[in-house]
């Protein structure tokens, strides 16, 4: 380490900023946010600083810097565009043993300023020790997304209850366990979700019986269609807190890799015709796992409620008196449309869109073909590869034009994504010719025309193939 990270208490202390330009203005704002008494030494000020001075929020000494100015300061920042002045400020401050920062000149600094994620009272500072300020900003942006705006509220929630917890649980070890449970469980989730009143009630219940086992809870999480970037922030958080992850074949390995490293992983994957675990056994397994003192995550491809049998699993949990929560995911149709470059609705081509399963004992008898087969509607078939011939025949028999554009999107949103386009009448032939296999989504409707038109401008480039 080239630097020791520390946080400086400057509330009410004199902080000297040398310079009155734009950079100085940003520094003044930052120092004021931390409660510093700002004194600006500069011949001229930006309008913003002049206004602050007018309001009495800062003090302005309207002249050039003098070495004596650093006396009594808790912090000195040089933000002028004159190297000679900056060097002078640095040496004067160092001689007076006052921490000094010279903007963009690490060699002249005794303290350097990090990039900040402000979730007050939670503060996260990122520094590259001056090696790459741009990288620090990029890292900051990443952390901003993972550490949501609710963490400040969570820290305040905790601060307000520490005395009560100390009284209730005098032993430090008991207190630590209690807080770990609160901060990694449903109570924290409620606070982060902005549901303060429910969080308060749940906290009171937990504190009344701090050693009682927490109620069983299973989180059904939609993992999206394949690209890990399509996970929701809530899904990611719960995955990183999981003790046990029960997952499907459709959950891509890069997504599974984002679960907490020590979590136990249970594969209940199903592939067509080969049932690794029947649905009833999965339901029983979830009920059983939830009885332990562990956080169970049920990770499902796409969205749990779109052909995901999430409803059946919840029925089983409800019957066993186990609490659940559902985190929605991006369903295959939305992911495949976006990455496959075709809109599901479009004012010129489709005013409605239906999601249909092709996986039924007898698709021909089971599906409402007449209501599916009309123009100006996009039909999306999930699990339809085995039923392609039936889909093709029945839609045409019920009046849909054989020339209706159609697309097959295999492994959408993943690096292996393939898009094959053609028309309804040769869907089966297309799929066979390209060797299309599940997981594949079938999209039928005029919107598919746009795929070819947009192809050359698409930034994300799957191995698209047009066979029309
Ligand atoms: N709950 C899931 C769907 C499960 S059914 C969701 O909301 O997406 C399984 C079917 O989903 C597959 O047969 C396939 O038709 C479709 N599917 C899932 N992921 C896919 C992907 N990455 N690309 C194409 N189709 C996909």
PDB file of C-alpha atoms in Angstrom, residues 28 178 467:
ATOM      1  CA  UNK A  28     -15.678  23.630  -2.029  1.00  0.00           C
ATOM      2  CA  UNK A 178     -28.189 -11.137  15.773  1.00  0.00           C
ATOM      3  CA  UNK A 467     -32.604 -18.455 -44.691  1.00  0.00           C
TER       4      UNK A 467
END
